[in-house]
Amino acid sequence: MSRIVRFGAGSVGVLDGGSVRDLSSLVDPPLRGTPYAINDLIARWDDVAEQVAGVAASAPAISVAEAGLLAPITHPRNLFAAPLNYRPHVAEMVGSRHAPTGLKAHHSAGNLGFFLKAPGSIIGPGEAVELPPLPGRSFHHEIELGVVIGREARGVSIDEALDHVFGYLCLLDITMRTEGEQQEERVTRKSFQTFTPLGPWIVTADEIDDPDGLDLQLWVGDELRQSANTRDLIVGVAQLISDASHVLTLSPGDIYATGTPDGVGPIVPGDTIRAVVEQVGEVEVAVVQRAW
Ligand code: MN
């Protein structure tokens, strides 16, 4: 039904053609304008969905450019990520100099679990990926379908899992690659500030027929680096959610990065990354050298 955005100084809204309509009046008053407004709107969605059209129609139309879109979610309680969830990506990593010690093809059995990225790594439209000054390391792009949790999920079955999805977004899991004796923790390598570009909006789940059937493509400059379809996920979206929900309770606004296909490769300052997830969205970010 909708493309949900954050904009301005922290308002929540819905896209209406080329305009944004403010939905902040649907948020619990103490949370309006705070980073948690979007989590609250998502948590209330079942109760307020019927009011969205009316509130949007009575709100002034603000052009997208004037509104200034922000990362649609900056404070998920959990930012989950799937490692090695496409077989061709498993193959390229097993065979590469970046392969962590002990990386084996057992990942293809589909028993992979999740890791976490620090939510502080999230950025939104108009922000740049900043590469830290660490000689000898390389930095790779990873395009991923991001899933946004709607209804709280605890111990849900695979059949029930998609009922707990609020929507989807385009996500980049920027990653520092190590070699040889360099063995920083994966969570660290993927959590540098700016390493999780998101957005530019959340597409609500009713707009997506099948999350396990979406094309993903990523360019660096004019070069197509990654091109795949989520049907090739080793563990599909419903099972990722079900499995995680048996570890801990998933909360409204949680994000799950579902894994990247093959074709990952280095980015350097001066690059521009453009990533498209079919029916979901498109993210474009510049890559710069971190200034601190
Ligand atoms: Mn990833």
PDB file of C-alpha atoms and ligand atoms in Angstrom:
ATOM      1  CA  MET A   1       0.000   0.000   0.000  1.00  0.00           C
ATOM      2  CA  SER A   2       2.641   2.429   0.893  1.00  0.00           C
ATOM      3  CA  ARG A   3       6.146   3.752   0.856  1.00  0.00           C
ATOM      4  CA  ILE A   4       6.959   4.903   4.385  1.00  0.00           C
ATOM      5  CA  VAL A   5       9.667   7.515   4.947  1.00  0.00           C
ATOM      6  CA  ARG A   6      11.372   9.593   7.601  1.00  0.00           C
ATOM      7  CA  PHE A   7      12.109  13.181   6.660  1.00  0.00           C
ATOM      8  CA  GLY A   8      13.000  16.672   7.826  1.00  0.00           C
ATOM      9  CA  ALA A   9      13.913  16.825  11.515  1.00  0.00           C
ATOM     10  CA  GLY A  10      12.608  13.311  12.197  1.00  0.00           C
ATOM     11  CA  SER A  11       8.995  13.268  11.019  1.00  0.00           C
ATOM     12  CA  VAL A  12       7.450  10.096   9.646  1.00  0.00           C
ATOM     13  CA  GLY A  13       5.432  10.145   6.455  1.00  0.00           C
ATOM     14  CA  VAL A  14       4.156   8.394   3.390  1.00  0.00           C
ATOM     15  CA  LEU A  15       5.074   9.029  -0.219  1.00  0.00           C
ATOM     16  CA  ASP A  16       2.285  10.288  -2.451  1.00  0.00           C
ATOM     17  CA  GLY A  17       3.627  10.518  -5.989  1.00  0.00           C
ATOM     18  CA  GLY A  18       6.510  12.974  -5.782  1.00  0.00           C
ATOM     19  CA  SER A  19       5.362  14.341  -2.435  1.00  0.00           C
ATOM     20  CA  VAL A  20       5.636  13.425   1.221  1.00  0.00           C
ATOM     21  CA  ARG A  21       2.635  13.563   3.555  1.00  0.00           C
ATOM     22  CA  ASP A  22       3.291  13.814   7.276  1.00  0.00           C
ATOM     23  CA  LEU A  23       1.911  10.940   9.393  1.00  0.00           C
ATOM     24  CA  SER A  24       3.386  12.130  12.689  1.00  0.00           C
ATOM     25  CA  SER A  25      -0.086  12.595  14.216  1.00  0.00           C
ATOM     26  CA  LEU A  26      -0.445   8.789  14.202  1.00  0.00           C
ATOM     27  CA  VAL A  27       2.596   8.450  16.494  1.00  0.00           C
ATOM     28  CA  ASP A  28       2.389   8.403  20.310  1.00  0.00           C
ATOM     29  CA  PRO A  29       2.839  12.123  21.181  1.00  0.00           C
ATOM     30  CA  PRO A  30       5.988  11.762  23.356  1.00  0.00           C
ATOM     31  CA  LEU A  31       7.715   9.892  20.528  1.00  0.00           C
ATOM     32  CA  ARG A  32       6.866  12.324  17.696  1.00  0.00           C
ATOM     33  CA  GLY A  33       9.976  13.760  16.098  1.00  0.00           C
ATOM     34  CA  THR A  34      12.242  11.318  17.942  1.00  0.00           C
ATOM     35  CA  PRO A  35      14.266   8.535  16.283  1.00  0.00           C
ATOM     36  CA  TYR A  36      11.724   6.065  17.700  1.00  0.00           C
ATOM     37  CA  ALA A  37       8.711   7.587  15.922  1.00  0.00           C
ATOM     38  CA  ILE A  38       9.030   5.146  13.042  1.00  0.00           C
ATOM     39  CA  ASN A  39       9.270   2.134  15.369  1.00  0.00           C
ATOM     40  CA  ASP A  40       6.103   3.342  17.088  1.00  0.00           C
ATOM     41  CA  LEU A  41       4.260   3.890  13.806  1.00  0.00           C
ATOM     42  CA  ILE A  42       5.210   0.352  12.744  1.00  0.00           C
ATOM     43  CA  ALA A  43       4.104  -1.086  16.083  1.00  0.00           C
ATOM     44  CA  ARG A  44       0.749   0.708  15.786  1.00  0.00           C
ATOM     45  CA  TRP A  45       0.257  -0.061  12.109  1.00  0.00           C
ATOM     46  CA  ASP A  46      -2.532  -2.622  12.571  1.00  0.00           C
ATOM     47  CA  ASP A  47      -4.489  -0.063  14.585  1.00  0.00           C
ATOM     48  CA  VAL A  48      -3.842   3.001  12.426  1.00  0.00           C
ATOM     49  CA  ALA A  49      -3.694   1.568   8.889  1.00  0.00           C
ATOM     50  CA  GLU A  50      -7.274   2.604   8.157  1.00  0.00           C
ATOM     51  CA  GLN A  51      -6.476   6.181   9.174  1.00  0.00           C
ATOM     52  CA  VAL A  52      -3.379   6.544   7.003  1.00  0.00           C
ATOM     53  CA  ALA A  53      -5.156   7.569   3.816  1.00  0.00           C
ATOM     54  CA  GLY A  54      -7.260  10.190   5.602  1.00  0.00           C
ATOM     55  CA  VAL A  55      -4.368  11.677   7.540  1.00  0.00           C
ATOM     56  CA  ALA A  56      -2.234  11.769   4.392  1.00  0.00           C
ATOM     57  CA  ALA A  57      -4.976  13.457   2.378  1.00  0.00           C
ATOM     58  CA  SER A  58      -5.350  16.234   4.953  1.00  0.00           C
ATOM     59  CA  ALA A  59      -1.580  16.804   5.323  1.00  0.00           C
ATOM     60  CA  PRO A  60       0.200  19.358   3.117  1.00  0.00           C
ATOM     61  CA  ALA A  61       2.058  17.877   0.143  1.00  0.00           C
ATOM     62  CA  ILE A  62       5.779  18.496   0.611  1.00  0.00           C
ATOM     63  CA  SER A  63       8.058  17.816  -2.327  1.00  0.00           C
ATOM     64  CA  VAL A  64      10.550  15.013  -1.729  1.00  0.00           C
ATOM     65  CA  ALA A  65      13.413  17.426  -2.363  1.00  0.00           C
ATOM     66  CA  GLU A  66      12.069  19.944   0.137  1.00  0.00           C
ATOM     67  CA  ALA A  67      11.207  17.266   2.710  1.00  0.00           C
ATOM     68  CA  GLY A  68      14.739  15.845   2.833  1.00  0.00           C
ATOM     69  CA  LEU A  69      14.482  12.080   3.219  1.00  0.00           C
ATOM     70  CA  LEU A  70      16.328  10.403   6.114  1.00  0.00           C
ATOM     71  CA  ALA A  71      17.237   6.782   6.719  1.00  0.00           C
ATOM     72  CA  PRO A  72      13.790   5.217   7.213  1.00  0.00           C
ATOM     73  CA  ILE A  73      14.867   3.492  10.441  1.00  0.00           C
ATOM     74  CA  THR A  74      17.885   4.521  12.526  1.00  0.00           C
ATOM     75  CA  HIS A  75      17.132   2.836  15.870  1.00  0.00           C
ATOM     76  CA  PRO A  76      16.126  -0.762  15.263  1.00  0.00           C
ATOM     77  CA  ARG A  77      16.330  -2.745  18.479  1.00  0.00           C
ATOM     78  CA  ASN A  78      18.092  -5.451  16.446  1.00  0.00           C
ATOM     79  CA  LEU A  79      19.918  -5.277  13.122  1.00  0.00           C
ATOM     80  CA  PHE A  80      20.266  -8.898  12.075  1.00  0.00           C
ATOM     81  CA  ALA A  81      22.276 -10.115   9.098  1.00  0.00           C
ATOM     82  CA  ALA A  82      22.629 -13.444   7.342  1.00  0.00           C
ATOM     83  CA  PRO A  83      26.152 -14.559   6.416  1.00  0.00           C
ATOM     84  CA  LEU A  84      26.779 -16.419   3.173  1.00  0.00           C
ATOM     85  CA  ASN A  85      23.177 -16.954   2.110  1.00  0.00           C
ATOM     86  CA  TYR A  86      23.678 -17.376  -1.661  1.00  0.00           C
ATOM     87  CA  ARG A  87      25.643 -20.423  -2.884  1.00  0.00           C
ATOM     88  CA  PRO A  88      27.670 -18.556  -5.552  1.00  0.00           C
ATOM     89  CA  HIS A  89      28.763 -16.061  -2.862  1.00  0.00           C
ATOM     90  CA  VAL A  90      29.790 -18.957  -0.587  1.00  0.00           C
ATOM     91  CA  ALA A  91      31.887 -20.305  -3.463  1.00  0.00           C
ATOM     92  CA  GLU A  92      33.594 -16.989  -4.185  1.00  0.00           C
ATOM     93  CA  MET A  93      34.453 -16.502  -0.504  1.00  0.00           C
ATOM     94  CA  VAL A  94      35.666 -20.065   0.119  1.00  0.00           C
ATOM     95  CA  GLY A  95      38.028 -19.648  -2.822  1.00  0.00           C
ATOM     96  CA  SER A  96      39.232 -16.153  -1.959  1.00  0.00           C
ATOM     97  CA  ARG A  97      42.141 -14.759   0.025  1.00  0.00           C
ATOM     98  CA  HIS A  98      39.543 -13.158   2.283  1.00  0.00           C
ATOM     99  CA  ALA A  99      38.186 -16.516   3.468  1.00  0.00           C
ATOM    100  CA  PRO A 100      38.079 -16.603   7.273  1.00  0.00           C
ATOM    101  CA  THR A 101      39.789 -19.563   8.915  1.00  0.00           C
ATOM    102  CA  GLY A 102      37.428 -22.518   9.032  1.00  0.00           C
ATOM    103  CA  LEU A 103      35.035 -21.314   6.351  1.00  0.00           C
ATOM    104  CA  LYS A 104      33.583 -24.485   4.909  1.00  0.00           C
ATOM    105  CA  ALA A 105      30.886 -25.493   2.504  1.00  0.00           C
ATOM    106  CA  HIS A 106      28.736 -26.571   5.458  1.00  0.00           C
ATOM    107  CA  HIS A 107      27.110 -23.158   5.112  1.00  0.00           C
ATOM    108  CA  SER A 108      25.286 -24.541   2.100  1.00  0.00           C
ATOM    109  CA  ALA A 109      23.384 -26.864   4.446  1.00  0.00           C
ATOM    110  CA  GLY A 110      21.270 -23.857   5.366  1.00  0.00           C
ATOM    111  CA  ASN A 111      22.163 -23.897   9.058  1.00  0.00           C
ATOM    112  CA  LEU A 112      23.828 -20.522   9.197  1.00  0.00           C
ATOM    113  CA  GLY A 113      22.276 -18.452  11.968  1.00  0.00           C
ATOM    114  CA  PHE A 114      22.642 -14.682  12.071  1.00  0.00           C
ATOM    115  CA  PHE A 115      25.192 -12.096  13.098  1.00  0.00           C
ATOM    116  CA  LEU A 116      24.509  -8.530  14.187  1.00  0.00           C
ATOM    117  CA  LYS A 117      25.577  -5.210  12.696  1.00  0.00           C
ATOM    118  CA  ALA A 118      25.767  -2.196  15.000  1.00  0.00           C
ATOM    119  CA  PRO A 119      22.671  -0.021  14.336  1.00  0.00           C
ATOM    120  CA  GLY A 120      24.979   2.992  14.653  1.00  0.00           C
ATOM    121  CA  SER A 121      26.346   2.069  11.227  1.00  0.00           C
ATOM    122  CA  ILE A 122      23.074   3.060   9.503  1.00  0.00           C
ATOM    123  CA  ILE A 123      22.989   5.994   7.084  1.00  0.00           C
ATOM    124  CA  GLY A 124      20.297   7.277   4.746  1.00  0.00           C
ATOM    125  CA  PRO A 125      19.805   9.144   1.475  1.00  0.00           C
ATOM    126  CA  GLY A 126      22.399  11.794   0.732  1.00  0.00           C
ATOM    127  CA  GLU A 127      24.947  10.445   3.230  1.00  0.00           C
ATOM    128  CA  ALA A 128      28.254   8.913   2.142  1.00  0.00           C
ATOM    129  CA  VAL A 129      30.043   5.684   2.990  1.00  0.00           C
ATOM    130  CA  GLU A 130      33.229   6.708   4.828  1.00  0.00           C
ATOM    131  CA  LEU A 131      36.179   4.319   4.582  1.00  0.00           C
ATOM    132  CA  PRO A 132      38.420   4.366   7.668  1.00  0.00           C
ATOM    133  CA  PRO A 133      42.170   4.840   7.207  1.00  0.00           C
ATOM    134  CA  LEU A 134      43.307   1.257   7.772  1.00  0.00           C
ATOM    135  CA  PRO A 135      46.204   0.330   5.487  1.00  0.00           C
ATOM    136  CA  GLY A 136      46.152  -3.217   4.139  1.00  0.00           C
ATOM    137  CA  ARG A 137      42.406  -3.672   4.465  1.00  0.00           C
ATOM    138  CA  SER A 138      39.950  -3.638   1.612  1.00  0.00           C
ATOM    139  CA  PHE A 139      36.286  -2.669   1.693  1.00  0.00           C
ATOM    140  CA  HIS A 140      33.560  -4.458  -0.232  1.00  0.00           C
ATOM    141  CA  HIS A 141      30.009  -3.681  -1.320  1.00  0.00           C
ATOM    142  CA  GLU A 142      27.169  -6.117  -0.570  1.00  0.00           C
ATOM    143  CA  ILE A 143      23.628  -5.510  -1.854  1.00  0.00           C
ATOM    144  CA  GLU A 144      20.900  -7.106   0.227  1.00  0.00           C
ATOM    145  CA  LEU A 145      17.139  -7.249   0.602  1.00  0.00           C
ATOM    146  CA  GLY A 146      16.337  -5.785   4.020  1.00  0.00           C
ATOM    147  CA  VAL A 147      13.270  -7.041   5.903  1.00  0.00           C
ATOM    148  CA  VAL A 148      11.514  -4.820   8.471  1.00  0.00           C
ATOM    149  CA  ILE A 149       9.683  -6.571  11.292  1.00  0.00           C
ATOM    150  CA  GLY A 150       6.130  -5.376  11.989  1.00  0.00           C
ATOM    151  CA  ARG A 151       4.326  -7.510  14.524  1.00  0.00           C
ATOM    152  CA  GLU A 152       6.420  -8.797  17.434  1.00  0.00           C
ATOM    153  CA  ALA A 153       7.645 -12.300  16.636  1.00  0.00           C
ATOM    154  CA  ARG A 154       8.553 -14.930  19.195  1.00  0.00           C
ATOM    155  CA  GLY A 155       8.884 -18.585  18.268  1.00  0.00           C
ATOM    156  CA  VAL A 156       6.915 -18.200  15.029  1.00  0.00           C
ATOM    157  CA  SER A 157       6.731 -20.981  12.438  1.00  0.00           C
ATOM    158  CA  ILE A 158       7.944 -20.567   8.882  1.00  0.00           C
ATOM    159  CA  ASP A 159       4.312 -20.493   7.731  1.00  0.00           C
ATOM    160  CA  GLU A 160       3.516 -17.648  10.144  1.00  0.00           C
ATOM    161  CA  ALA A 161       6.723 -15.674   9.684  1.00  0.00           C
ATOM    162  CA  LEU A 162       5.718 -13.351   6.833  1.00  0.00           C
ATOM    163  CA  ASP A 163       2.690 -12.199   8.865  1.00  0.00           C
ATOM    164  CA  HIS A 164       5.274 -10.510  11.105  1.00  0.00           C
ATOM    165  CA  VAL A 165       6.871  -8.491   8.292  1.00  0.00           C
ATOM    166  CA  PHE A 166       6.008  -4.800   8.016  1.00  0.00           C
ATOM    167  CA  GLY A 167       7.894  -4.190   4.811  1.00  0.00           C
ATOM    168  CA  TYR A 168      11.123  -4.246   2.861  1.00  0.00           C
ATOM    169  CA  LEU A 169      13.959  -1.894   2.042  1.00  0.00           C
ATOM    170  CA  CYS A 170      17.127  -1.762  -0.007  1.00  0.00           C
ATOM    171  CA  LEU A 171      20.211  -2.290   2.150  1.00  0.00           C
ATOM    172  CA  LEU A 172      23.977  -2.234   1.674  1.00  0.00           C
ATOM    173  CA  ASP A 173      26.139  -4.300   4.023  1.00  0.00           C
ATOM    174  CA  ILE A 174      29.499  -2.587   3.566  1.00  0.00           C
ATOM    175  CA  THR A 175      32.243  -4.888   4.798  1.00  0.00           C
ATOM    176  CA  MET A 176      35.917  -4.653   5.665  1.00  0.00           C
ATOM    177  CA  ARG A 177      37.736  -7.721   4.301  1.00  0.00           C
ATOM    178  CA  THR A 178      40.725  -9.191   6.059  1.00  0.00           C
ATOM    179  CA  GLU A 179      43.624 -11.267   4.820  1.00  0.00           C
ATOM    180  CA  GLY A 180      46.080 -13.674   6.368  1.00  0.00           C
ATOM    181  CA  GLU A 181      46.696 -12.919  10.015  1.00  0.00           C
ATOM    182  CA  GLN A 182      44.154 -10.098  10.021  1.00  0.00           C
ATOM    183  CA  GLN A 183      41.101 -11.613  11.706  1.00  0.00           C
ATOM    184  CA  GLU A 184      38.952  -8.824  13.114  1.00  0.00           C
ATOM    185  CA  GLU A 185      35.549  -9.953  14.307  1.00  0.00           C
ATOM    186  CA  ARG A 186      32.897  -9.988  11.604  1.00  0.00           C
ATOM    187  CA  VAL A 187      30.666  -7.718  13.687  1.00  0.00           C
ATOM    188  CA  THR A 188      33.471  -5.154  13.814  1.00  0.00           C
ATOM    189  CA  ARG A 189      34.251  -5.432  10.105  1.00  0.00           C
ATOM    190  CA  LYS A 190      30.633  -4.654   9.219  1.00  0.00           C
ATOM    191  CA  SER A 191      29.869  -2.023  11.854  1.00  0.00           C
ATOM    192  CA  PHE A 192      32.057   0.960  10.934  1.00  0.00           C
ATOM    193  CA  GLN A 193      30.043   4.153  11.016  1.00  0.00           C
ATOM    194  CA  THR A 194      28.220   4.613   7.668  1.00  0.00           C
ATOM    195  CA  PHE A 195      28.546   0.907   6.698  1.00  0.00           C
ATOM    196  CA  THR A 196      24.784   0.259   6.508  1.00  0.00           C
ATOM    197  CA  PRO A 197      23.134   2.524   3.925  1.00  0.00           C
ATOM    198  CA  LEU A 198      19.344   2.024   3.933  1.00  0.00           C
ATOM    199  CA  GLY A 199      16.337   3.199   2.085  1.00  0.00           C
ATOM    200  CA  PRO A 200      15.248   5.457   0.751  1.00  0.00           C
ATOM    201  CA  TRP A 201      11.882   4.184   2.056  1.00  0.00           C
ATOM    202  CA  ILE A 202      10.162   1.103   3.460  1.00  0.00           C
ATOM    203  CA  VAL A 203       7.817  -0.586   0.998  1.00  0.00           C
ATOM    204  CA  THR A 204       4.968  -2.150   2.963  1.00  0.00           C
ATOM    205  CA  ALA A 205       4.696  -5.917   2.672  1.00  0.00           C
ATOM    206  CA  ASP A 206       1.372  -5.903   0.813  1.00  0.00           C
ATOM    207  CA  GLU A 207       3.174  -4.434  -2.227  1.00  0.00           C
ATOM    208  CA  ILE A 208       5.523  -7.412  -2.513  1.00  0.00           C
ATOM    209  CA  ASP A 209       4.049 -10.608  -3.951  1.00  0.00           C
ATOM    210  CA  ASP A 210       6.986 -12.809  -2.994  1.00  0.00           C
ATOM    211  CA  PRO A 211      10.109 -11.604  -1.168  1.00  0.00           C
ATOM    212  CA  ASP A 212      11.875 -14.731  -2.430  1.00  0.00           C
ATOM    213  CA  GLY A 213      11.554 -13.632  -6.066  1.00  0.00           C
ATOM    214  CA  LEU A 214      13.099 -10.162  -6.354  1.00  0.00           C
ATOM    215  CA  ASP A 215      15.932  -9.093  -8.655  1.00  0.00           C
ATOM    216  CA  LEU A 216      18.880  -7.302  -7.039  1.00  0.00           C
ATOM    217  CA  GLN A 217      21.502  -5.350  -8.956  1.00  0.00           C
ATOM    218  CA  LEU A 218      24.447  -3.234  -7.861  1.00  0.00           C
ATOM    219  CA  TRP A 219      26.692  -0.950  -9.898  1.00  0.00           C
ATOM    220  CA  VAL A 220      29.928   0.772  -8.957  1.00  0.00           C
ATOM    221  CA  GLY A 221      30.058   3.696 -11.350  1.00  0.00           C
ATOM    222  CA  ASP A 222      28.909   2.218 -14.676  1.00  0.00           C
ATOM    223  CA  GLU A 223      30.118  -1.298 -13.871  1.00  0.00           C
ATOM    224  CA  LEU A 224      27.482  -3.905 -12.981  1.00  0.00           C
ATOM    225  CA  ARG A 225      29.044  -5.847 -10.114  1.00  0.00           C
ATOM    226  CA  GLN A 226      26.172  -7.878  -8.624  1.00  0.00           C
ATOM    227  CA  SER A 227      23.048  -9.246 -10.318  1.00  0.00           C
ATOM    228  CA  ALA A 228      20.909 -11.974  -8.774  1.00  0.00           C
ATOM    229  CA  ASN A 229      17.441 -12.856  -7.525  1.00  0.00           C
ATOM    230  CA  THR A 230      16.305 -13.566  -3.972  1.00  0.00           C
ATOM    231  CA  ARG A 231      14.906 -16.894  -5.186  1.00  0.00           C
ATOM    232  CA  ASP A 232      18.508 -18.088  -4.866  1.00  0.00           C
ATOM    233  CA  LEU A 233      18.655 -17.420  -1.121  1.00  0.00           C
ATOM    234  CA  ILE A 234      19.828 -20.582   0.656  1.00  0.00           C
ATOM    235  CA  VAL A 235      17.580 -19.727   3.603  1.00  0.00           C
ATOM    236  CA  GLY A 236      14.521 -17.791   2.467  1.00  0.00           C
ATOM    237  CA  VAL A 237      13.001 -14.767   4.150  1.00  0.00           C
ATOM    238  CA  ALA A 238      10.333 -16.675   6.105  1.00  0.00           C
ATOM    239  CA  GLN A 239      12.814 -19.145   7.557  1.00  0.00           C
ATOM    240  CA  LEU A 240      15.313 -16.409   8.475  1.00  0.00           C
ATOM    241  CA  ILE A 241      12.596 -14.717  10.544  1.00  0.00           C
ATOM    242  CA  SER A 242      11.314 -17.953  12.048  1.00  0.00           C
ATOM    243  CA  ASP A 243      14.800 -19.095  13.029  1.00  0.00           C
ATOM    244  CA  ALA A 244      15.730 -15.747  14.602  1.00  0.00           C
ATOM    245  CA  SER A 245      12.410 -15.627  16.453  1.00  0.00           C
ATOM    246  CA  HIS A 246      13.345 -18.873  18.172  1.00  0.00           C
ATOM    247  CA  VAL A 247      16.494 -17.166  19.494  1.00  0.00           C
ATOM    248  CA  LEU A 248      14.861 -13.987  20.810  1.00  0.00           C
ATOM    249  CA  THR A 249      11.738 -11.906  20.379  1.00  0.00           C
ATOM    250  CA  LEU A 250      11.806  -9.743  17.242  1.00  0.00           C
ATOM    251  CA  SER A 251      10.477  -6.206  17.741  1.00  0.00           C
ATOM    252  CA  PRO A 252       8.654  -3.773  15.448  1.00  0.00           C
ATOM    253  CA  GLY A 253      11.287  -1.904  13.464  1.00  0.00           C
ATOM    254  CA  ASP A 254      13.920  -4.634  13.676  1.00  0.00           C
ATOM    255  CA  ILE A 255      15.782  -5.089  10.390  1.00  0.00           C
ATOM    256  CA  TYR A 256      17.103  -8.304   8.872  1.00  0.00           C
ATOM    257  CA  ALA A 257      19.740  -8.064   6.106  1.00  0.00           C
ATOM    258  CA  THR A 258      19.121 -11.282   4.202  1.00  0.00           C
ATOM    259  CA  GLY A 259      22.579 -11.805   2.668  1.00  0.00           C
ATOM    260  CA  THR A 260      24.375 -10.831  -0.496  1.00  0.00           C
ATOM    261  CA  PRO A 261      24.819 -12.716  -3.784  1.00  0.00           C
ATOM    262  CA  ASP A 262      28.114 -13.222  -5.583  1.00  0.00           C
ATOM    263  CA  GLY A 263      29.997 -10.388  -7.223  1.00  0.00           C
ATOM    264  CA  VAL A 264      31.182  -8.575  -4.102  1.00  0.00           C
ATOM    265  CA  GLY A 265      34.224  -6.428  -4.747  1.00  0.00           C
ATOM    266  CA  PRO A 266      36.271  -3.478  -3.594  1.00  0.00           C
ATOM    267  CA  ILE A 267      35.139   0.126  -3.280  1.00  0.00           C
ATOM    268  CA  VAL A 268      37.467   3.100  -2.970  1.00  0.00           C
ATOM    269  CA  PRO A 269      37.026   6.817  -2.260  1.00  0.00           C
ATOM    270  CA  GLY A 270      35.540   8.539  -5.296  1.00  0.00           C
ATOM    271  CA  ASP A 271      33.280   5.611  -6.213  1.00  0.00           C
ATOM    272  CA  THR A 272      29.523   5.874  -6.430  1.00  0.00           C
ATOM    273  CA  ILE A 273      27.471   2.798  -5.544  1.00  0.00           C
ATOM    274  CA  ARG A 274      23.967   2.336  -6.955  1.00  0.00           C
ATOM    275  CA  ALA A 275      21.870  -0.576  -5.734  1.00  0.00           C
ATOM    276  CA  VAL A 276      18.388  -1.566  -6.884  1.00  0.00           C
ATOM    277  CA  VAL A 277      16.024  -4.135  -5.369  1.00  0.00           C
ATOM    278  CA  GLU A 278      13.093  -4.813  -7.688  1.00  0.00           C
ATOM    279  CA  GLN A 279       9.764  -3.418  -6.416  1.00  0.00           C
ATOM    280  CA  VAL A 280      11.522  -2.195  -3.263  1.00  0.00           C
ATOM    281  CA  GLY A 281      13.835   0.696  -3.940  1.00  0.00           C
ATOM    282  CA  GLU A 282      17.112   2.144  -5.058  1.00  0.00           C
ATOM    283  CA  VAL A 283      19.996   3.444  -2.975  1.00  0.00           C
ATOM    284  CA  GLU A 284      22.813   5.589  -4.334  1.00  0.00           C
ATOM    285  CA  VAL A 285      25.749   6.528  -2.125  1.00  0.00           C
ATOM    286  CA  ALA A 286      29.127   8.133  -2.623  1.00  0.00           C
ATOM    287  CA  VAL A 287      32.252   6.564  -1.144  1.00  0.00           C
ATOM    288  CA  VAL A 288      34.699   8.915   0.584  1.00  0.00           C
ATOM    289  CA  GLN A 289      37.721   8.707   2.854  1.00  0.00           C
ATOM    290  CA  ARG A 290      36.812   9.115   6.499  1.00  0.00           C
ATOM    291  CA  ALA A 291      38.022  12.472   7.778  1.00  0.00           C
ATOM    292  CA  TRP A 292      38.630  11.357  11.374  1.00  0.00           C
TER     293      TRP A 292
HETATM  294 MN    MN B   1      26.079  -9.247   4.084  1.00  0.00          MN
END
